[in-house]
Amino acid sequence: MKTLAEQLLEVKAIKLQPNDPFTWASGWKSPFYCDNRKTLSFPELRSFVKDALVEAVKENFPEAQGIAGVATGAIAQGALVADVMNLPFCYVRSKAKDHGMQNLIEGELPAGAKVVVIEDLISTGGSSLKAVEALRAAGFEVLGMVASYTYGFPVAEEAFKNADVKLVTLTNYEKVVKVAAEIGYISTDDIELLNEWRKSPSTWKQ
């Protein structure tokens, strides 16, 4: 069976642009970008990710009573997981709406429910953990988070540890780079550049 890393590369959800780096929400410059949202466009891959996320929730958080997706990247994935597991679903905005009900959390879960957060990608962990904070502030018990992919930065690992949030991921940076090198998607020079970037992504310059 193909791994998620292989399939992300197959649909070109992994992009490498060393000469035209991406700018993340955190402000970091990166030659490497993982766009998990592309998985939604391919039915077989979408089902693969959905099933893998469901299994991760069942295995690690069997007492889950609700599923929350992090807007916007994990809304669809979270809803798919909740549907398979027949659990209520909500999603958490990055900030409250400035009109209408001014909701930060959209949807409804049972009061005090034990919730698993679904995320598509973890970089610094900042936006993901804001969603956890919002759910806790609303009175829910966050059991943990399941994400499709993580860069595995120490700053994120430390942030999750400090927030007391268990993080489970389907694949990660090391696996993707390993597979990308094996299939010739990236060169030896690319690996060296990526390793330099990963040593200090907050200060990296092309």
Short mmCIF file of N, CA and C in Angstrom, two decimals, residues 90 92 104-107 109-113 115 130-142:
data_model
loop_
_atom_site.label_atom_id
_atom_site.label_comp_id
_atom_site.label_asym_id
_atom_site.label_seq_id
_atom_site.Cartn_x
_atom_site.Cartn_y
_atom_site.Cartn_z
N CYS A 90 -17.91 20.31 14.52
CA CYS A 90 -17.87 21.77 14.47
C CYS A 90 -16.53 22.17 13.86
N VAL A 92 -13.46 25.45 13.94
CA VAL A 92 -12.99 26.61 14.69
C VAL A 92 -12.35 27.61 13.74
N LEU A 104 -16.83 32.10 16.95
CA LEU A 104 -15.48 31.60 16.75
C LEU A 104 -15.55 30.11 16.44
N ILE A 105 -16.49 29.44 17.08
CA ILE A 105 -16.74 28.02 16.83
C ILE A 105 -18.06 27.90 16.09
N GLU A 106 -18.01 27.28 14.91
CA GLU A 106 -19.22 27.11 14.08
C GLU A 106 -19.73 25.68 14.20
N GLY A 107 -20.99 25.55 14.54
CA GLY A 107 -21.56 24.22 14.74
C GLY A 107 -21.84 24.02 16.23
N LEU A 109 -21.65 21.14 19.55
CA LEU A 109 -21.27 19.87 20.17
C LEU A 109 -21.96 19.77 21.53
N PRO A 110 -22.13 18.57 22.05
CA PRO A 110 -22.73 18.43 23.39
C PRO A 110 -21.90 19.17 24.43
N ALA A 111 -22.56 19.77 25.38
CA ALA A 111 -21.86 20.52 26.43
C ALA A 111 -20.81 19.65 27.11
N GLY A 112 -19.59 20.17 27.22
CA GLY A 112 -18.52 19.45 27.90
C GLY A 112 -17.99 18.24 27.17
N ALA A 113 -18.31 18.12 25.88
CA ALA A 113 -17.92 16.93 25.11
C ALA A 113 -16.41 16.75 25.04
N VAL A 115 -13.45 16.12 22.83
CA VAL A 115 -13.30 16.46 21.42
C VAL A 115 -11.90 16.12 20.90
N LYS A 130 -4.42 27.57 18.84
CA LYS A 130 -5.44 28.58 19.09
C LYS A 130 -6.83 27.95 19.04
N ALA A 131 -6.99 26.99 18.13
CA ALA A 131 -8.26 26.28 18.03
C ALA A 131 -8.52 25.48 19.30
N VAL A 132 -7.47 24.86 19.82
CA VAL A 132 -7.59 24.11 21.08
C VAL A 132 -8.00 25.05 22.21
N GLU A 133 -7.36 26.20 22.28
CA GLU A 133 -7.69 27.19 23.31
C GLU A 133 -9.15 27.60 23.23
N ALA A 134 -9.65 27.83 22.02
CA ALA A 134 -11.03 28.24 21.83
C ALA A 134 -12.00 27.17 22.31
N LEU A 135 -11.70 25.92 21.99
CA LEU A 135 -12.56 24.81 22.40
C LEU A 135 -12.55 24.64 23.92
N ARG A 136 -11.38 24.75 24.52
CA ARG A 136 -11.29 24.64 25.97
C ARG A 136 -12.05 25.78 26.65
N ALA A 137 -11.91 26.99 26.09
CA ALA A 137 -12.60 28.15 26.66
C ALA A 137 -14.11 27.99 26.58
N ALA A 138 -14.57 27.21 25.58
CA ALA A 138 -16.00 26.98 25.41
C ALA A 138 -16.50 25.83 26.28
N GLY A 139 -15.61 25.24 27.06
CA GLY A 139 -16.02 24.20 27.99
C GLY A 139 -15.85 22.77 27.53
N PHE A 140 -15.18 22.57 26.39
CA PHE A 140 -14.97 21.22 25.89
C PHE A 140 -13.65 20.64 26.40
N GLU A 141 -13.59 19.33 26.49
CA GLU A 141 -12.35 18.65 26.87
C GLU A 141 -11.66 18.18 25.60
N VAL A 142 -10.51 18.77 25.30
CA VAL A 142 -9.77 18.40 24.09
C VAL A 142 -8.88 17.20 24.40
#
